[in-house]
Short mmCIF file of C-alpha atoms in Angstrom, two decimals:
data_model
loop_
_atom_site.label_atom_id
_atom_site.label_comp_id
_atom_site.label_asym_id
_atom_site.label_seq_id
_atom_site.Cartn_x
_atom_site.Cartn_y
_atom_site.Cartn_z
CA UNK A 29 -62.18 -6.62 18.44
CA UNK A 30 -61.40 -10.03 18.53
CA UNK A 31 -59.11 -12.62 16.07
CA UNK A 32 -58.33 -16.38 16.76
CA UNK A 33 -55.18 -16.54 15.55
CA UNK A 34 -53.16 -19.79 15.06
CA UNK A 35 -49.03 -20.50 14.72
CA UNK A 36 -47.04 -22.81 14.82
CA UNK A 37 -43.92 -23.58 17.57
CA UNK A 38 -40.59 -24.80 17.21
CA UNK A 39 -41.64 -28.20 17.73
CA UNK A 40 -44.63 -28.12 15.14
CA UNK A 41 -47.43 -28.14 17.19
CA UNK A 42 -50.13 -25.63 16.50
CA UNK A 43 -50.80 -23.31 18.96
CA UNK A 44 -54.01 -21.41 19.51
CA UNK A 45 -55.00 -17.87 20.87
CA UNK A 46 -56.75 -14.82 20.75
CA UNK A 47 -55.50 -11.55 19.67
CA UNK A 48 -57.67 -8.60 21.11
CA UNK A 49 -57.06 -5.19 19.23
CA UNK A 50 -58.04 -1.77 19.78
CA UNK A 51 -60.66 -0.22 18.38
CA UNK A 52 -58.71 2.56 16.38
CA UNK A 53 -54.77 2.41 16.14
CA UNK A 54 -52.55 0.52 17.95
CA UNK A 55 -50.24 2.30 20.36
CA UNK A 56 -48.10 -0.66 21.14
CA UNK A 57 -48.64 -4.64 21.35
CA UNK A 58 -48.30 -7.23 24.29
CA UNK A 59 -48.15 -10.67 24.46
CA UNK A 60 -49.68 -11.92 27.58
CA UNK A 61 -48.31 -15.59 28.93
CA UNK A 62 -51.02 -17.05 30.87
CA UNK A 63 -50.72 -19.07 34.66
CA UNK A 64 -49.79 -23.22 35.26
CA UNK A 65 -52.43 -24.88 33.89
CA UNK A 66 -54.40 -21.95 32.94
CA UNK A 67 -55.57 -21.22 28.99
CA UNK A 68 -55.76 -18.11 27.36
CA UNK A 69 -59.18 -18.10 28.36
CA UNK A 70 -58.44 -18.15 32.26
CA UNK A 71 -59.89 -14.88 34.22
CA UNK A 72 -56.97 -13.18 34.03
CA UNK A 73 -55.72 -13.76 30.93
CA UNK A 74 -58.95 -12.58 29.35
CA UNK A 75 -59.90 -9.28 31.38
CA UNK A 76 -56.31 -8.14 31.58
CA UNK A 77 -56.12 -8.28 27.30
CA UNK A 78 -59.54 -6.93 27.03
CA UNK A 79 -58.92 -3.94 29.56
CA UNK A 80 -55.11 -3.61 27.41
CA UNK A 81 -57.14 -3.92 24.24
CA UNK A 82 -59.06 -0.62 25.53
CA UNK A 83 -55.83 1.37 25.94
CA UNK A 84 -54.79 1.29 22.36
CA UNK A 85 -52.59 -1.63 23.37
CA UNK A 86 -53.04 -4.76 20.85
CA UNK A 87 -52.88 -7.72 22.92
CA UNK A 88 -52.45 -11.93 22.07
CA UNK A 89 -52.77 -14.62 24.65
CA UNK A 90 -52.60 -18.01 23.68
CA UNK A 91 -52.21 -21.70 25.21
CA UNK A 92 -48.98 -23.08 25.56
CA UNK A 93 -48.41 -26.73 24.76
CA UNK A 94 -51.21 -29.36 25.57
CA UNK A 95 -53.30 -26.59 27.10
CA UNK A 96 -56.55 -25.82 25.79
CA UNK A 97 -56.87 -25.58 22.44
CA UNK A 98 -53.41 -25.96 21.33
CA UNK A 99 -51.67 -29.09 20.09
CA UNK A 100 -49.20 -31.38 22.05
CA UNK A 101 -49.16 -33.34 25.57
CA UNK A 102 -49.07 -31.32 28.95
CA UNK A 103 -46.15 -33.57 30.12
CA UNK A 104 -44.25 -32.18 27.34
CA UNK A 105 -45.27 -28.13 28.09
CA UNK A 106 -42.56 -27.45 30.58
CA UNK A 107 -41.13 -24.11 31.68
CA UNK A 108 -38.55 -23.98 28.60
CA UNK A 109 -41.05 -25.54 26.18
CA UNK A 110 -43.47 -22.41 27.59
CA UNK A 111 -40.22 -20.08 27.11
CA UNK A 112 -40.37 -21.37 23.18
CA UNK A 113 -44.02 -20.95 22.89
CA UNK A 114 -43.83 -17.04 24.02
CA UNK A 115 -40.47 -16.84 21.22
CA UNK A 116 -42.92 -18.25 18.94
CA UNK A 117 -45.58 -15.92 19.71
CA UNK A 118 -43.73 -13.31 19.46
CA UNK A 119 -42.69 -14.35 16.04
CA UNK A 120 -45.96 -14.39 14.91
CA UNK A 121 -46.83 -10.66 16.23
CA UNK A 122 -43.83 -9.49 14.71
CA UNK A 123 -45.12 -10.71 11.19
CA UNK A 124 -48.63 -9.88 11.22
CA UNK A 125 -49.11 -7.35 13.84
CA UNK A 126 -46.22 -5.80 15.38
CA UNK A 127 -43.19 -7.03 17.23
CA UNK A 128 -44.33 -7.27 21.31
CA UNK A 129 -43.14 -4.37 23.22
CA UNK A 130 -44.53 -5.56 26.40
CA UNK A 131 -44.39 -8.95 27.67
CA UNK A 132 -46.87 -9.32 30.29
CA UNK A 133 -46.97 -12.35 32.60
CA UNK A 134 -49.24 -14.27 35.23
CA UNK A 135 -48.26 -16.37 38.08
CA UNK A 136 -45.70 -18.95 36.42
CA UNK A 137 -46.11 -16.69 32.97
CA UNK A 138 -44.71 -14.21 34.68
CA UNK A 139 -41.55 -15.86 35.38
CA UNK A 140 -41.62 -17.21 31.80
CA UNK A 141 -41.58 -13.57 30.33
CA UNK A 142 -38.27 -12.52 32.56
CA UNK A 143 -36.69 -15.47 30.41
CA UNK A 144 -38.42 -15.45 27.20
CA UNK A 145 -37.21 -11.18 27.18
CA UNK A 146 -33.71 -11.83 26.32
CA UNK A 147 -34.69 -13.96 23.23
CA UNK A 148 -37.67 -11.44 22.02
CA UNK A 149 -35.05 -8.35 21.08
CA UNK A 150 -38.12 -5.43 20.30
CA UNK A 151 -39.72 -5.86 23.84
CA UNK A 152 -38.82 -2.72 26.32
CA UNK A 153 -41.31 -3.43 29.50
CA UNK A 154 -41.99 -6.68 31.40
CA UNK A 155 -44.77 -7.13 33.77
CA UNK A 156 -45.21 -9.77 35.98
CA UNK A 157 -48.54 -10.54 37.89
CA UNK A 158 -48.43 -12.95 41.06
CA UNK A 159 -45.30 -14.27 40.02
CA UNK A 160 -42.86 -16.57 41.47
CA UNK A 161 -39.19 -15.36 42.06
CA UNK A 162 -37.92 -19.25 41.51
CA UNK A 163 -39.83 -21.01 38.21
CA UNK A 164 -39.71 -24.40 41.22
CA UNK A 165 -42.22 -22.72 43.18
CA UNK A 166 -44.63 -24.43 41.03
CA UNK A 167 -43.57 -28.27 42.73
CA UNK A 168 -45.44 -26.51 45.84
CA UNK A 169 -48.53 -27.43 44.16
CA UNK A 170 -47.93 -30.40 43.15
CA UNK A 171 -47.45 -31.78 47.18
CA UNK A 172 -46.07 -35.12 47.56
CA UNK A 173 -47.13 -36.10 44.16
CA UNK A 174 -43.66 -35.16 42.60
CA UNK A 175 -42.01 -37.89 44.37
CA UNK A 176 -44.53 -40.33 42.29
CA UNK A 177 -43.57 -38.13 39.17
CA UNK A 178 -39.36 -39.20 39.94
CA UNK A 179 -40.37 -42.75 40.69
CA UNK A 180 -42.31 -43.53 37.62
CA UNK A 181 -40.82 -40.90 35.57
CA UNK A 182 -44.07 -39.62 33.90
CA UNK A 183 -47.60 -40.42 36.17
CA UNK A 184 -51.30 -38.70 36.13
CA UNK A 185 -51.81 -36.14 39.34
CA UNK A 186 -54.18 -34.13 40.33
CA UNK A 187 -53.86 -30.17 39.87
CA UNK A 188 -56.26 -27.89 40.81
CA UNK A 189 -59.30 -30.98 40.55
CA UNK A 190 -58.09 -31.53 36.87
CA UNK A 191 -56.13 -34.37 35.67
CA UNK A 192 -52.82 -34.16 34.39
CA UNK A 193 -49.66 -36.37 32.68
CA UNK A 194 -46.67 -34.81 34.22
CA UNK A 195 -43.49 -36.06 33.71
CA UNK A 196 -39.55 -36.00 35.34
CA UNK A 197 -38.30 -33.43 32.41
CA UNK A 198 -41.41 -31.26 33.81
CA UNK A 199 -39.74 -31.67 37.35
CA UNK A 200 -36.32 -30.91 35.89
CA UNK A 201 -37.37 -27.65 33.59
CA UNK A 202 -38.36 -25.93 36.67
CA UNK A 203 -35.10 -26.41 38.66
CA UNK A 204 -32.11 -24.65 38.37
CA UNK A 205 -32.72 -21.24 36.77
CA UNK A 206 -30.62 -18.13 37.58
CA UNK A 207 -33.68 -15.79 37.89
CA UNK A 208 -31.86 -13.19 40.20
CA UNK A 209 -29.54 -13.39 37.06
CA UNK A 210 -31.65 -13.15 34.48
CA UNK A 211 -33.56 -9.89 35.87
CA UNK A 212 -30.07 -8.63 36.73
CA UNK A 213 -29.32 -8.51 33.24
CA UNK A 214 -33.01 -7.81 31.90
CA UNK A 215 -32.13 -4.77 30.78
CA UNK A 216 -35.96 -3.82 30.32
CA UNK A 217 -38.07 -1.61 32.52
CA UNK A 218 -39.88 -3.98 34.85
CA UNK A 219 -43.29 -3.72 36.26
CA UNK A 220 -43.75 -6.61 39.17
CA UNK A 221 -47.72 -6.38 40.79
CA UNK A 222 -49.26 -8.55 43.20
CA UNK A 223 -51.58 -8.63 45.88
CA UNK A 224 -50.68 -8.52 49.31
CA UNK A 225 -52.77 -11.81 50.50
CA UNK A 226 -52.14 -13.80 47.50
CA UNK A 227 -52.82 -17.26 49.09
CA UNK A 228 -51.03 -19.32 46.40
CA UNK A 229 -47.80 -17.25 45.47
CA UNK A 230 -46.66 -14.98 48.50
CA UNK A 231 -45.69 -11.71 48.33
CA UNK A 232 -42.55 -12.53 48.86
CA UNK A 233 -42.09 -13.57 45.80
CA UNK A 234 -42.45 -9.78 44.41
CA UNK A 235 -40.21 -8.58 46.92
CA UNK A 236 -37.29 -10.90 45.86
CA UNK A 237 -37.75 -9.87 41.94
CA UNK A 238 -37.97 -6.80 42.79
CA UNK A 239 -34.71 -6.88 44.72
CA UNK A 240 -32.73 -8.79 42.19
CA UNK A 241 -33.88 -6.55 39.13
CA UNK A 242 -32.12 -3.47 38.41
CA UNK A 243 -33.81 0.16 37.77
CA UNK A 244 -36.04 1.12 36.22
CA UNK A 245 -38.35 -0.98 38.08
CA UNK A 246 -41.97 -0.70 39.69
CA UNK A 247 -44.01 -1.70 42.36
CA UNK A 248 -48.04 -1.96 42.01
CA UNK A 249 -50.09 -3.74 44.53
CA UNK A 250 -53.34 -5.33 43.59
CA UNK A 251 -55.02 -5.26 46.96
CA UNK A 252 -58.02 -7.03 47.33
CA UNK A 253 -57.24 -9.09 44.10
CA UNK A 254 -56.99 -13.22 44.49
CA UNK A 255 -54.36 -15.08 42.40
CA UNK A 256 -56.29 -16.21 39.59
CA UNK A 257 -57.59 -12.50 39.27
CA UNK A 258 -61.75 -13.87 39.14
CA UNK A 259 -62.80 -10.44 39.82
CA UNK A 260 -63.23 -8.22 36.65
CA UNK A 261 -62.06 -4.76 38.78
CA UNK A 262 -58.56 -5.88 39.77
CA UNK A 263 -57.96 -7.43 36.61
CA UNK A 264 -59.39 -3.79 34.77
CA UNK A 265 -57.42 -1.85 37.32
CA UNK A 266 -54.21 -3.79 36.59
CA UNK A 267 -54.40 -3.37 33.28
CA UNK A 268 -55.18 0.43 33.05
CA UNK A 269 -51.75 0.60 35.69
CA UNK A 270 -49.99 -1.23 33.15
CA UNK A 271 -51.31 1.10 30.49
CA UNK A 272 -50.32 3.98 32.14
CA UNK A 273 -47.17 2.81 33.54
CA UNK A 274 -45.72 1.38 30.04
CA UNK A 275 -45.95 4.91 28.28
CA UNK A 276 -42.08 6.28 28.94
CA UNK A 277 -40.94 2.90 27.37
CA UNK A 278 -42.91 2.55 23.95
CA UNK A 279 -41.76 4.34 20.88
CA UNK A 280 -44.06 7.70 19.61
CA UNK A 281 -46.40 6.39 17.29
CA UNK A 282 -46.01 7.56 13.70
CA UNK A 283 -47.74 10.87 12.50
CA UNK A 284 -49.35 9.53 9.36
CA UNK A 285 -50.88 6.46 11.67
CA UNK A 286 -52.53 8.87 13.22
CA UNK A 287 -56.11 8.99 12.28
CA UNK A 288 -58.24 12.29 11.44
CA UNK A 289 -59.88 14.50 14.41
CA UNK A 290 -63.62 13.83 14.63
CA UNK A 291 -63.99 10.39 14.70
CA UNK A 292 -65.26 8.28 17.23
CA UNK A 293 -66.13 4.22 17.47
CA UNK A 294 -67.35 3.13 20.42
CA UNK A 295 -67.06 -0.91 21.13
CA UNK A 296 -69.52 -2.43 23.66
CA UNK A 297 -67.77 -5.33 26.18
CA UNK A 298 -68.23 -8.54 27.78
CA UNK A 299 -69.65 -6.23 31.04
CA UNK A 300 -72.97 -4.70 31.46
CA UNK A 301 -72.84 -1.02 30.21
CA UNK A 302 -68.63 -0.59 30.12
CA UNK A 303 -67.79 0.37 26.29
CA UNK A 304 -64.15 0.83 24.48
CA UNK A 305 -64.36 4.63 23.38
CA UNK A 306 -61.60 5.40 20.02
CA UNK A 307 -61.42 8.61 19.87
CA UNK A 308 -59.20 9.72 17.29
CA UNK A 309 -56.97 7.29 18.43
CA UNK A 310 -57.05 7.50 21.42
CA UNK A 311 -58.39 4.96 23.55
CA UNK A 312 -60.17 4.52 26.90
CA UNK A 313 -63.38 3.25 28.88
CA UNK A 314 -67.00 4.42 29.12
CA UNK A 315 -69.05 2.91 31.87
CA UNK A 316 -72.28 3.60 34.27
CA UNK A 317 -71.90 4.37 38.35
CA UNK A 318 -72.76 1.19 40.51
CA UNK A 319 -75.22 2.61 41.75
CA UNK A 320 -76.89 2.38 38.67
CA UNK A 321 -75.80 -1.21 37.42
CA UNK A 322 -72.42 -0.17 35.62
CA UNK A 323 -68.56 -0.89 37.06
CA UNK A 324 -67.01 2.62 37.31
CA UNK A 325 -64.75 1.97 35.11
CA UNK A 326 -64.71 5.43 33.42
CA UNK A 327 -66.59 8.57 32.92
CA UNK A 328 -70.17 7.87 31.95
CA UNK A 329 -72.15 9.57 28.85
CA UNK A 330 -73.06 12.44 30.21
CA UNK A 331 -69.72 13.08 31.74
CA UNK A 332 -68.25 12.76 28.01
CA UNK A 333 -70.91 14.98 27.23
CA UNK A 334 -70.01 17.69 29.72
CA UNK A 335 -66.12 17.21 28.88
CA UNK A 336 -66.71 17.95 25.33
CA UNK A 337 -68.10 21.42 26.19
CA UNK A 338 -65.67 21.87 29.21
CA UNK A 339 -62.72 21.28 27.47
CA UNK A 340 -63.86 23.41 23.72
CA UNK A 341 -64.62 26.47 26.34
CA UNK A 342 -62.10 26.25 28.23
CA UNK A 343 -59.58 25.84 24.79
CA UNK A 344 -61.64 28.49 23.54
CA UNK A 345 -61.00 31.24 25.42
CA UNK A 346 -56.78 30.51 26.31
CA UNK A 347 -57.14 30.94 22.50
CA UNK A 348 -58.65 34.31 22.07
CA UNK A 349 -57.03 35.57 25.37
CA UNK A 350 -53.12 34.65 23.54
CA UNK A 351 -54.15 35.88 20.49
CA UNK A 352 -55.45 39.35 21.75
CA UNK A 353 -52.47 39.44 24.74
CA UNK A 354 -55.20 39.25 27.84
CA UNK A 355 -53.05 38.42 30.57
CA UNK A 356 -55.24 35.14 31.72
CA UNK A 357 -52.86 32.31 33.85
CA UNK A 358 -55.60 29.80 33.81
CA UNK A 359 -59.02 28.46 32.82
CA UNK A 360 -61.35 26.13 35.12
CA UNK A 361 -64.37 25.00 33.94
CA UNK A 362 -67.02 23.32 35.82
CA UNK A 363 -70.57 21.89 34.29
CA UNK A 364 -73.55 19.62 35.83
CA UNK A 365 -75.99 18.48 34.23
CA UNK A 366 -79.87 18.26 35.20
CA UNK A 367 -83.52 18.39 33.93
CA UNK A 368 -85.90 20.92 35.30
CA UNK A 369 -89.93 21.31 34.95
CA UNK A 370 -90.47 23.78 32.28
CA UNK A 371 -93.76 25.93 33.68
CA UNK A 372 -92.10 28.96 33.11
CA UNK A 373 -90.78 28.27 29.62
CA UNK A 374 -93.43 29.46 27.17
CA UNK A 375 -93.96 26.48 24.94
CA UNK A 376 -94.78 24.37 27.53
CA UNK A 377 -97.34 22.43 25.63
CA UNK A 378 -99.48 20.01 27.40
CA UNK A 379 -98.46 18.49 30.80
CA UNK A 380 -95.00 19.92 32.77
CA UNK A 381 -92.32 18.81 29.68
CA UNK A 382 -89.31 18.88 31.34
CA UNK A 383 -86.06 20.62 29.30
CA UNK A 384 -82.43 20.04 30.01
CA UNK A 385 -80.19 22.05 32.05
CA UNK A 386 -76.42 22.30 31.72
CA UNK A 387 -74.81 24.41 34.24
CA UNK A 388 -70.88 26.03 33.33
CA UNK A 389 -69.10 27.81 36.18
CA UNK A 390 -66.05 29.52 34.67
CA UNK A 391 -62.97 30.41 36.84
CA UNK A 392 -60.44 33.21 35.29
CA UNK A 393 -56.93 32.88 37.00
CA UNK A 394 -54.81 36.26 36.29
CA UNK A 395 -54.63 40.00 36.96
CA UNK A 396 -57.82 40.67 34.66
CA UNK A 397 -59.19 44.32 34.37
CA UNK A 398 -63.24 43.65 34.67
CA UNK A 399 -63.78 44.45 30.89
CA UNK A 400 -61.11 41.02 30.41
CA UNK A 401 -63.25 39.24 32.12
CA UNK A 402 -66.78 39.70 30.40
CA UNK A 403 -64.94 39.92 27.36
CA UNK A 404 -63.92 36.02 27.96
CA UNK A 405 -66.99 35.05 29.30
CA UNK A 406 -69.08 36.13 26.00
CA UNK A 407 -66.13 34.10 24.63
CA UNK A 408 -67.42 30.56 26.57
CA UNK A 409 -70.65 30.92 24.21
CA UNK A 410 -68.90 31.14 21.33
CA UNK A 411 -66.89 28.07 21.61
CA UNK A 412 -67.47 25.52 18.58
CA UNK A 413 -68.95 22.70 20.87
CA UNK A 414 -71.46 25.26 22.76
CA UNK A 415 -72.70 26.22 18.85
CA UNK A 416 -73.04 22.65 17.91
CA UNK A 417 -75.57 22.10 21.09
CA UNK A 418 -77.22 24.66 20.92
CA UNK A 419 -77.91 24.13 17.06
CA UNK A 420 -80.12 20.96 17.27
CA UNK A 421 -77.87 19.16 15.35
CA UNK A 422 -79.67 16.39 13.17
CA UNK A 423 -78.31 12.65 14.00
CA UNK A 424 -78.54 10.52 10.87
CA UNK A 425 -78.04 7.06 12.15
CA UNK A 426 -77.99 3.91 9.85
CA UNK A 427 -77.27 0.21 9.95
CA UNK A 428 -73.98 -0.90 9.28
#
């Protein structure tokens, strides 16, 4: 679900962005600083807080200074103005969302993040995507126009085919920072991904934040992945790493925001057939095979389906077995589903109706005496999920 949202930085200037959330309830909040000369609405800055936004992980990108939407001149949105504009972001979470436990940060945004972290107290994991050790690697692509830039002391150049008003103070914001210090001192787990063939920031970049950071830090490469992230499956796959990898350093959510079992709100996406499933709280992604037009981005219907009666069964009978002391060590449960011709069923009606098939192979793990074992399989067909199929439950759908 998506907000505009609108503050205000130190200097005045109004800055705009969009604040993805969840679903169902937020298990943490990012603030995502976008790449030089990007927007908010770059590649990566959009998949990566969609893909977040399906984790349970609230997530605001924005433009910094005389980018996109936002207010002010590019030739005043240097690398300590950008530094501000995250502070200020952050500042907004923190009063209308939640403060930002993860900073997350691409190409020159992710060396803004290692220095905005010290001033943004609540954050506890920093992630850095294609980023630049040194802040001045950015002068690479500005070529031999930065001598222009010293001689006039502001001038027009050309970045990336787009026209921009860069000045000295832009030159000078870039220089001189103790990075190696800063992550020294970061005091914050660290996440650093790139890809191996980035063509724009090399990969020695990650290997020299790595280096100067101190534990607990991470390496996650994005192979195949370009720098700007214009594929939707690296951008997806970083962010379910990120996901993953952030969940030792966020605080337990609270037991009363935890919402009531049996609810379910399923959010379609930008993408063909992948969906944001809440389940409870609990968030993840549905999608279709390739094969068949979807990404593979997560389990599709049917697998849901089958996981719903996999998991009650196998739940099912651990229960029964503690409660009346069978000595079972595990459960495996395996299902498929499939539709057969129905000639042999005996209301076939007209034509060969076909009827649906769902096949459970159970696996008992334990010394079991052979009356334990057809005791728990009588069990699997008593589990509440089994009784709900194979009830015809009635689906009363309406318009919202």
């Amino acid at each position: 679900m998506r907000r505009d949202v609108e503050f205000s930085n130190a200097a005045g200037n109004r800055l705009v962005g969009r604040l993805e959330m969840p679903p169902g309830r937020v298990r943490a909040v990012a603030l995502f600083a976008h790449c030089f000369t990007c927007t908010s609405n770059s590649h990566g800055a959009r998949r990566i807080s969609v893909a977040l936004a399906a984790h349970g992980i609230a997530t605001l990108a924005f433009d910094f200074t005389g980018l996109g939407k936002s207010e002010g001149h590019f030739a005043d949105s240097h690398f300590a103005a950008n530094v501000g504009d995250l502070v200020a972001a952050a500042g907004y979470l923190r009063d209308n969302v939640g403060a930002p436990a993860i900073l997350v940060g691409h190409s020159l945004g992710g060396a803004a993040v290692i220095a905005a972290a010290e001033q943004i107290p609540e954050t506890t994991a920093v992630v850095t995507i294609g980023a630049p050790f040194d802040p001045a690697h950015v002068l690479h692509q500005l070529g031999d126009q930065v001598a222009r830039v010293r001689a006039e002391g502001q001038a027009e150049i050309t970045i990336g085919g787009r026209p921009f008003e860069v000045s000295s103070a832009f030159l000078d914001a870039v220089e001189g920072h103790d990075q190696a210090g800063r992550l020294a001192r970061l005091k914050r787990a660290l996440l650093v991904m790139h890809a191996p063939t980035d063509a724009t920031v090399g990969i020695e970049n990650a290997g020299e934040i790595f280096t100067a950071a101190k534990h607990p830090k991470s390496f996650i490469s994005l192979d195949g992945a370009d720098h700007l992230l214009t594929q939707a499956g690296p951008a997806v796959y970083a962010a379910a790493m990120i996901s993953a990898w952030v969940e030792p350093y966020l605080l337990p959510p609270l037991a009363r925001d935890a919402p009531d079992e049996g609810h379910v709100r399923v959010t379609s996406t930008e993408a063909k057939f992948t969906s944001i499933v809440d389940s409870s709280g609990h968030s993840f992604l549905a999608d279709e095979p390739i094969k068949a037009g979807g990404a593979d981005l997560g389990p599709t219907p049917y697998d849901l389906l089958l996981s719903g009666l996999g998991t009650c069964t196998a739940m099912t009978i651990k229960l029964v077995a503690d409660r009346e002391k069978i000595p079972l060590d595990g459960v495996s449960v395996s299902l498929s589903h499939s539709r057969c011709h129905s000639e042999d069923c005996l209301a076939t009606g007209e034509g060969r109706p076909k009827i649906e098939v769902i096949e459970r192979a159970i696996t008992l793990s334990g010394n079991l005496s052979e009356a334990q074992r057809a005791r728990l399989l009588v069990i699997a067909d008593k589990c509440p999920v089994h009784r709900t199929i194979e009830s015809h439950p009635v689906i009363k759908t309406r318009l919202v």
